[in-house]
Coordinates of C-alpha atoms and ligand atoms in Angstrom, one line a residue:
X22 CA -48.0 64.1 -3.4
X23 CA -48.1 60.4 -2.6
X24 CA -45.1 58.3 -3.6
X25 CA -45.0 54.8 -5.0
X26 CA -42.2 52.3 -5.6
X27 CA -42.9 49.6 -8.3
X28 CA -40.7 46.6 -8.9
X29 CA -41.1 45.0 -12.3
X30 CA -41.5 48.4 -13.9
X31 CA -40.3 47.1 -17.3
X32 CA -43.0 44.5 -17.4
X33 CA -46.6 44.6 -18.7
X34 CA -48.2 45.5 -15.4
X35 CA -45.5 47.8 -14.3
X36 CA -46.1 50.1 -17.2
X37 CA -49.9 50.2 -16.8
X38 CA -49.7 50.7 -13.1
X39 CA -47.1 53.5 -13.5
X40 CA -49.5 55.2 -16.0
X41 CA -52.4 54.9 -13.6
X42 CA -50.5 56.2 -10.6
X43 CA -49.0 59.1 -12.6
X44 CA -52.6 60.0 -13.7
X45 CA -53.6 60.1 -10.0
X46 CA -50.8 62.5 -9.2
X47 CA -48.3 60.1 -7.6
X48 CA -44.6 60.5 -7.7
X49 CA -43.6 57.1 -9.2
X50 CA -40.3 55.3 -8.7
X51 CA -39.5 52.2 -10.8
X52 CA -37.1 49.5 -9.6
X53 CA -35.3 48.0 -12.6
X54 CA -32.5 45.4 -13.1
X55 CA -29.2 46.5 -14.5
X56 CA -27.5 49.5 -15.8
X57 CA -27.9 48.3 -19.4
X58 CA -31.5 46.9 -19.3
X59 CA -32.8 46.8 -22.9
X60 CA -36.2 47.8 -21.7
X61 CA -35.0 51.1 -20.1
X62 CA -35.8 53.0 -23.3
X63 CA -39.3 51.5 -23.5
X64 CA -40.0 52.7 -19.9
X65 CA -38.5 56.1 -20.5
X66 CA -40.5 56.7 -23.6
X67 CA -43.8 55.3 -22.2
X68 CA -43.7 56.8 -18.8
X69 CA -41.0 59.5 -18.9
X70 CA -42.0 60.9 -15.4
X71 CA -41.1 57.7 -13.7
X72 CA -37.8 57.9 -11.7
X73 CA -35.7 54.8 -12.3
X74 CA -33.7 53.1 -9.6
X75 CA -31.6 50.0 -10.3
X76 CA -31.3 46.8 -8.3
X77 CA -32.4 43.2 -8.1
X78 CA -35.0 41.4 -6.0
X79 CA -32.4 38.9 -5.0
X80 CA -30.3 41.7 -3.5
X81 CA -31.8 43.0 -0.2
X82 CA -29.4 45.9 0.0
X83 CA -30.6 47.2 -3.4
X84 CA -34.2 47.2 -2.2
X85 CA -33.1 49.1 0.9
X86 CA -31.4 51.7 -1.2
X87 CA -34.5 52.0 -3.4
X88 CA -36.7 52.6 -0.3
X89 CA -34.2 55.2 1.0
X90 CA -34.3 57.0 -2.4
X91 CA -38.0 56.8 -2.9
X92 CA -39.5 57.1 0.6
X93 CA -42.7 55.4 -0.7
X94 CA -46.2 55.4 0.8
X95 CA -47.0 52.4 -1.4
X96 CA -44.8 49.6 -2.6
X97 CA -46.0 47.4 -5.4
X98 CA -44.0 44.2 -5.8
X99 CA -44.6 43.1 -9.4
X100 CA -41.1 41.9 -10.2
X101 CA -40.8 38.2 -10.9
X102 CA -39.6 35.5 -13.3
X103 CA -43.2 35.2 -14.6
X104 CA -43.1 32.7 -17.5
X105 CA -44.4 29.5 -16.2
X106 CA -42.9 27.3 -18.9
X107 CA -39.4 28.7 -18.1
X108 CA -39.8 27.9 -14.5
X109 CA -39.3 24.1 -15.0
X110 CA -36.0 24.7 -16.8
X111 CA -34.9 27.2 -14.2
X112 CA -36.6 26.2 -11.0
X113 CA -33.9 27.4 -8.7
X114 CA -33.6 31.0 -10.0
X115 CA -37.4 31.1 -10.2
X116 CA -37.6 30.3 -6.5
X117 CA -35.0 32.9 -5.7
X118 CA -36.6 35.7 -7.6
X119 CA -40.4 34.9 -7.6
X120 CA -40.3 33.3 -4.1
X121 CA -37.5 34.7 -2.0
X122 CA -37.6 38.0 -3.8
X123 CA -40.9 38.6 -2.0
X124 CA -39.3 37.9 1.3
X125 CA -36.6 40.4 0.4
X126 CA -39.1 43.0 -0.5
X127 CA -41.1 42.5 2.7
X128 CA -38.0 42.4 4.8
X129 CA -36.6 45.5 3.2
X130 CA -39.7 47.4 4.3
X131 CA -39.5 46.0 7.8
X132 CA -35.8 46.8 8.2
X133 CA -36.2 50.2 6.6
X134 CA -39.2 51.5 8.4
X135 CA -39.0 49.5 11.7
X136 CA -42.0 50.2 13.9
X137 CA -43.5 52.4 11.2
X138 CA -43.5 49.5 8.6
X139 CA -47.3 49.5 8.5
X140 CA -47.2 53.1 7.0
X141 CA -45.7 51.7 3.8
X142 CA -48.6 49.9 2.1
X143 CA -47.4 46.8 0.3
X144 CA -48.9 44.9 -2.7
X145 CA -47.8 41.4 -3.6
X146 CA -48.5 40.1 -7.1
X147 CA -49.9 36.7 -6.3
X148 CA -51.3 34.4 -9.1
X149 CA -54.1 32.1 -10.1
X150 CA -51.3 29.7 -10.9
X151 CA -51.2 28.9 -7.2
X152 CA -54.5 27.1 -7.7
X153 CA -52.9 24.8 -10.2
X154 CA -54.6 21.4 -9.9
X155 CA -57.8 23.1 -9.0
X156 CA -59.6 21.9 -5.9
X157 CA -62.8 23.9 -6.5
X158 CA -64.5 25.6 -9.4
X159 CA -64.6 28.6 -9.5
X160 CA -61.6 29.6 -7.4
X161 CA -61.9 32.1 -4.6
X162 CA -59.7 33.4 -1.7
X163 CA -60.8 30.3 0.3
X164 CA -59.8 27.7 -2.3
X165 CA -57.0 25.3 -1.3
X166 CA -53.8 26.0 -3.2
X167 CA -52.2 23.2 -5.2
X168 CA -49.5 24.7 -7.4
X169 CA -48.4 22.7 -10.5
X170 CA -45.2 24.5 -11.5
X171 CA -42.0 25.8 -9.8
X172 CA -43.4 29.2 -10.6
X173 CA -46.6 28.4 -8.8
X174 CA -44.8 27.0 -5.8
X175 CA -42.6 30.2 -5.6
X176 CA -45.8 32.3 -5.7
X177 CA -47.3 30.3 -2.9
X178 CA -44.2 31.0 -0.8
X179 CA -44.5 34.7 -1.5
X180 CA -48.3 34.7 -0.9
X181 CA -48.0 33.2 2.6
X182 CA -45.0 35.3 3.4
X183 CA -47.0 38.4 2.7
X184 CA -49.8 37.1 5.0
X185 CA -47.2 36.2 7.6
X186 CA -45.7 39.7 7.6
X187 CA -49.2 41.2 7.9
X188 CA -50.0 38.9 10.9
X189 CA -46.6 39.0 12.6
X190 CA -45.6 42.6 12.2
X191 CA -48.9 44.3 11.5
X192 CA -47.8 45.4 8.0
X193 CA -50.4 46.7 5.6
X194 CA -49.5 43.9 3.2
X195 CA -52.1 42.8 0.6
X196 CA -52.0 40.1 -1.9
X197 CA -53.8 40.2 -5.2
X198 CA -54.5 36.7 -6.6
X199 CA -54.7 37.8 -10.2
X200 CA -55.9 35.6 -13.0
X201 CA -54.3 35.9 -16.4
X202 CA -54.4 39.4 -17.8
X203 CA -53.2 40.4 -21.2
X204 CA -52.7 43.5 -23.4
X205 CA -50.7 44.7 -26.4
X206 CA -47.8 45.0 -23.9
X207 CA -47.9 41.3 -23.1
X208 CA -44.6 39.5 -23.6
X209 CA -44.6 37.5 -26.9
X210 CA -43.7 34.3 -25.1
X211 CA -47.3 34.1 -23.6
X212 CA -49.9 32.3 -25.6
X213 CA -52.3 35.3 -26.2
X214 CA -49.6 37.6 -27.6
X215 CA -47.9 34.7 -29.5
X216 CA -51.2 34.2 -31.3
X217 CA -52.1 37.8 -31.9
X218 CA -48.6 38.5 -33.3
X219 CA -48.8 35.4 -35.5
X220 CA -52.3 36.1 -36.7
X221 CA -51.3 39.6 -37.7
X222 CA -48.2 38.3 -39.6
X223 CA -50.2 35.5 -41.3
X224 CA -52.8 38.0 -42.5
X225 CA -50.1 40.2 -44.0
X226 CA -48.4 37.2 -45.7
X227 CA -45.3 37.4 -43.5
X228 CA -45.7 34.0 -41.8
X229 CA -47.3 30.7 -42.9
X230 CA -48.4 29.1 -39.7
X231 CA -48.1 29.1 -35.9
X232 CA -46.9 26.3 -33.6
X233 CA -48.5 25.9 -30.2
X234 CA -48.7 23.4 -27.4
X235 CA -51.8 22.3 -25.5
X236 CA -54.9 23.9 -27.1
X237 CA -57.3 22.5 -24.5
X238 CA -56.2 24.6 -21.6
X239 CA -58.8 27.1 -20.3
X240 CA -58.0 30.5 -18.8
X241 CA -59.9 33.4 -17.2
X242 CA -58.4 36.2 -19.3
X243 CA -58.8 39.9 -18.5
X244 CA -57.2 43.2 -19.6
X245 CA -54.1 44.3 -17.7
X246 CA -55.3 47.9 -17.7
X247 CA -58.3 46.9 -15.6
X248 CA -56.3 44.7 -13.3
X249 CA -53.8 47.4 -12.2
X250 CA -56.7 49.4 -11.0
X251 CA -57.6 46.6 -8.6
X252 CA -54.0 46.7 -7.2
X253 CA -54.3 50.3 -6.4
X254 CA -57.8 49.9 -4.8
X255 CA -56.4 47.2 -2.5
X256 CA -53.9 49.6 -1.1
X257 CA -56.5 52.3 -0.5
X258 CA -58.4 50.1 2.0
X259 CA -58.1 50.6 5.8
X260 CA -57.3 47.0 6.3
X261 CA -54.9 44.9 4.2
X262 CA -56.4 41.7 2.8
X263 CA -56.2 39.2 -0.1
X264 CA -58.4 39.4 -3.2
X265 CA -59.1 37.3 -6.3
X266 CA -59.1 39.5 -9.4
X267 CA -60.7 37.8 -12.4
X268 CA -63.4 38.2 -15.1
X269 CA -65.3 35.1 -13.8
X270 CA -65.4 33.7 -17.3
X271 CA -63.2 30.9 -18.8
X272 CA -62.3 30.4 -22.4
X273 CA -60.4 27.7 -24.3
X274 CA -57.3 28.7 -26.3
X275 CA -59.3 27.5 -29.3
X276 CA -61.8 30.3 -28.7
X277 CA -59.0 32.9 -28.6
X278 CA -57.9 31.4 -32.0
X279 CA -61.4 31.6 -33.4
X280 CA -61.8 35.3 -32.5
X281 CA -58.3 36.3 -33.5
X282 CA -58.4 34.7 -36.9
X283 CA -62.0 35.8 -37.6
X284 CA -60.9 39.4 -36.9
X285 CA -58.6 39.2 -39.9
X286 CA -61.2 37.4 -42.1
X287 CA -59.8 33.8 -41.7
X288 CA -62.6 31.4 -40.6
X289 CA -60.8 28.0 -41.2
X290 CA -57.7 28.4 -39.1
X291 CA -57.0 24.7 -38.2
X292 CA -54.6 24.1 -41.2
X293 CA -52.6 27.2 -40.0
X294 CA -52.0 25.9 -36.5
X295 CA -49.5 23.2 -35.7
X296 CA -48.8 21.5 -32.4
X297 CA -45.4 20.6 -31.0
X298 CA -44.6 18.8 -27.8
X299 CA -41.9 21.4 -27.2
X300 CA -44.6 23.8 -26.1
X301 CA -46.4 21.3 -23.8
X302 CA -45.7 21.5 -20.1
X303 CA -44.7 18.7 -17.7
X304 CA -47.8 19.5 -15.7
X305 CA -50.8 21.5 -16.8
X306 CA -53.3 23.8 -15.2
X307 CA -56.4 22.9 -17.1
X308 CA -59.3 24.9 -15.8
X309 CA -58.9 28.4 -14.3
X310 CA -62.0 30.4 -13.6
X311 CA -62.0 33.0 -10.8
X312 CA -64.7 34.2 -8.4
X313 CA -63.9 37.8 -7.8
X314 CA -67.1 38.6 -5.8
X315 CA -65.0 39.9 -2.8
X316 CA -63.1 42.4 -4.9
X317 CA -66.3 43.5 -6.7
X318 CA -68.2 44.1 -3.4
X319 CA -65.5 45.3 -1.1
X320 CA -63.3 47.3 -3.6
X321 CA -66.0 48.2 -6.0
X322 CA -63.8 46.9 -8.8
X323 CA -65.2 45.7 -12.1
X324 CA -63.4 44.7 -15.3
X325 CA -64.4 46.9 -18.3
X326 CA -62.8 45.1 -21.2
X327 CA -64.5 41.8 -22.2
X328 CA -62.9 38.8 -23.9
X329 CA -63.7 39.5 -27.5
X330 CA -62.6 43.2 -27.1
X331 CA -59.4 42.0 -25.6
X332 CA -58.6 39.7 -28.5
X333 CA -59.4 42.3 -31.1
X334 CA -57.4 45.0 -29.2
X335 CA -54.3 42.7 -29.3
X336 CA -54.7 41.7 -32.9
X337 CA -55.2 45.3 -34.0
X338 CA -52.2 46.5 -32.1
X339 CA -50.0 43.7 -33.7
X340 CA -51.3 44.5 -37.1
X341 CA -50.3 48.1 -36.7
X342 CA -46.9 47.1 -35.4
X343 CA -46.2 44.6 -38.1
X344 CA -47.2 47.0 -40.8
X345 CA -44.9 49.6 -39.3
X346 CA -42.0 47.1 -39.2
X347 CA -42.4 46.2 -42.9
X348 CA -43.0 49.8 -44.0
X349 CA -46.6 49.4 -44.9
X350 CA -47.7 52.3 -42.8
Ligands
NDP21 P1 -43.7 40.6 -16.8 O1 -43.0 39.3 -17.1 O2 -44.1 41.4 -18.0 O3 -42.7 41.5 -15.9 C1 -41.9 40.9 -14.9 C2 -41.0 42.0 -14.4 O4 -40.2 41.5 -13.3 C3 -40.1 42.6 -15.4 O5 -40.1 44.0 -15.2 C4 -38.7 42.0 -15.0 O6 -37.6 42.8 -15.4 C5 -38.9 42.0 -13.5 N1 -37.9 41.1 -12.9 C6 -37.5 39.8 -13.3 N2 -36.5 39.4 -12.5 C7 -36.2 40.4 -11.7 C8 -35.3 40.5 -10.6 N3 -34.4 39.5 -10.3 N4 -35.2 41.6 -9.9 C9 -36.0 42.7 -10.2 N5 -37.0 42.6 -11.2 C10 -37.1 41.5 -11.9 O7 -44.9 40.2 -15.8 P2 -46.3 40.9 -15.7 O8 -46.2 42.4 -15.8 O9 -47.3 40.2 -16.6 O10 -46.7 40.5 -14.2 C11 -46.4 41.3 -13.1 C12 -46.4 40.4 -11.8 O11 -47.7 39.8 -11.7 C13 -45.4 39.3 -11.9 O12 -45.0 39.1 -10.5 C14 -46.3 38.1 -12.3 O13 -45.7 36.9 -11.8 C15 -47.6 38.4 -11.6 N6 -48.8 37.9 -12.3 C16 -49.0 38.2 -13.6 C17 -50.2 37.8 -14.2 C18 -50.5 38.0 -15.6 O14 -51.4 37.4 -16.1 N7 -49.8 39.0 -16.3 C19 -51.2 37.0 -13.4 C20 -50.9 36.8 -12.0 C21 -49.7 37.3 -11.5 P3 -36.7 42.6 -16.7 O15 -37.3 43.4 -17.8 O16 -35.4 43.1 -16.3 O17 -36.7 41.1 -17.0
GDR22 P1 -49.8 31.1 -18.0 O1 -49.7 31.8 -19.4 O2 -48.9 29.9 -17.9 O3 -51.2 30.9 -17.7 O4 -49.1 32.1 -17.0 P2 -49.3 31.3 -20.8 O5 -49.9 32.3 -21.8 O6 -47.8 31.1 -20.9 O7 -50.0 29.9 -21.0 C1 -51.4 29.8 -21.0 C2 -51.8 28.4 -21.4 O8 -51.6 28.3 -22.8 C3 -51.0 27.0 -23.1 N1 -50.3 27.1 -24.4 C4 -49.2 27.8 -24.6 N2 -48.5 28.7 -23.8 C5 -47.5 29.3 -24.3 N3 -46.8 30.2 -23.6 N4 -47.0 29.1 -25.6 C6 -47.6 28.2 -26.4 O9 -47.2 28.0 -27.5 C7 -48.7 27.5 -25.9 N5 -49.6 26.6 -26.4 C8 -50.5 26.3 -25.5 C9 -50.2 26.7 -21.9 O10 -49.9 25.3 -21.8 C10 -51.1 27.3 -20.8 O11 -52.0 26.3 -20.4 C11 -49.5 33.5 -17.0 C12 -48.2 34.3 -16.5 O12 -48.5 35.7 -16.7 C13 -48.0 34.0 -15.1 O13 -47.0 34.9 -14.6 C14 -49.3 34.3 -14.3 O14 -49.1 34.1 -12.9 C15 -50.4 33.4 -14.8 O15 -50.6 33.8 -16.2 C16 -51.7 33.7 -14.1

């Protein structure tokens, strides 16, 4: 039975990846912060077969202990401070977790396994946010990186550190440059979930309006369930490499609003959406659109859920949750 260790197990991708690996017969270990993590219950109820280990990406010794306990064949490093807006307010801790945390994860594998470090296949969760002020449209593995946030800068550090460990120590370390991917498990601070939750509440008369920031930004949005499959495929290759994972389509936030409101029968949503500079960013990433040709041809990966289906999936899930919360179902 293959064994996998996942950091970021309490997050959106951690849960989907754990489900995928369990369905493939893996023994799965989840690395989680703190004895009292409020998300422990969620993980235990969603993926009860995952064995939980506690630690922190900023603590090398806790990663070493997790490796000792799990003896993994595959190590997926998904843990990060992942909210871009927060990274300006807390740049230092973001660089420690999202940046140096990757170094700790790589170093823990090298120290733990020594000359056999290549036998633990390593996945790093890199991000389209590294393209920032885009230098090329669409963005591929060859596109120059120009991060526009402390989060993006930290991800660039982790990305190159992963490549460096591959080249210096022969580690099987791959980096997935994933574009935005969403789901009903997306944190409510991210724009897609913030909208799906608000649309559900507005349609049920529980909320009057929603306040957003920049509506002109464009993103290449996919479904998280599809994207974790690409992570797994990367670690099944003989050679480690870097891959862009994206739908190759870009949509404005306004299009997401159009589809989400239309799904609950509201066509004229403009009066329901307010804008507040509080949700604007000091620097914006305006146009993300990925070119995932390499992943499609080499890995045989293809996204299955398209943009309209993603939006309706999220709104339907929030409608069900809100109805449950107010006792309507
Ligand atoms: P989430 O924000 O949902 O999850 C982040 C996870 O990291 C949580 O489990 C969190 O744990 C954990 N974490 C935070 N700080 C630490 C720490 N100091 N030590 C250990 N774990 C920590 O992110 P996603 O699931 O959406 O994303 C997974 C990864 O992929 C992240 O690295 C993200 O940056 C990256 N990524 C995501 C994309 C997306 O669109 N979703 C696109 C590209 C990259 P806790 O619950 O304790 O806070
Ligand atoms: P992003 O996702 O920054 O792309 O990072 P987010 O959903 O936070 O923002 C997307 C775009 O929407 C605009 N926006 C708002 N965003 C939020 N959160 N709240 C608002 O009210 C709002 N109004 C407009 C933003 O300005 C931005 O342009 C996500 C994270 O998962 C990262 O970890 C990951 O690396 C990248 O995706 C790829």
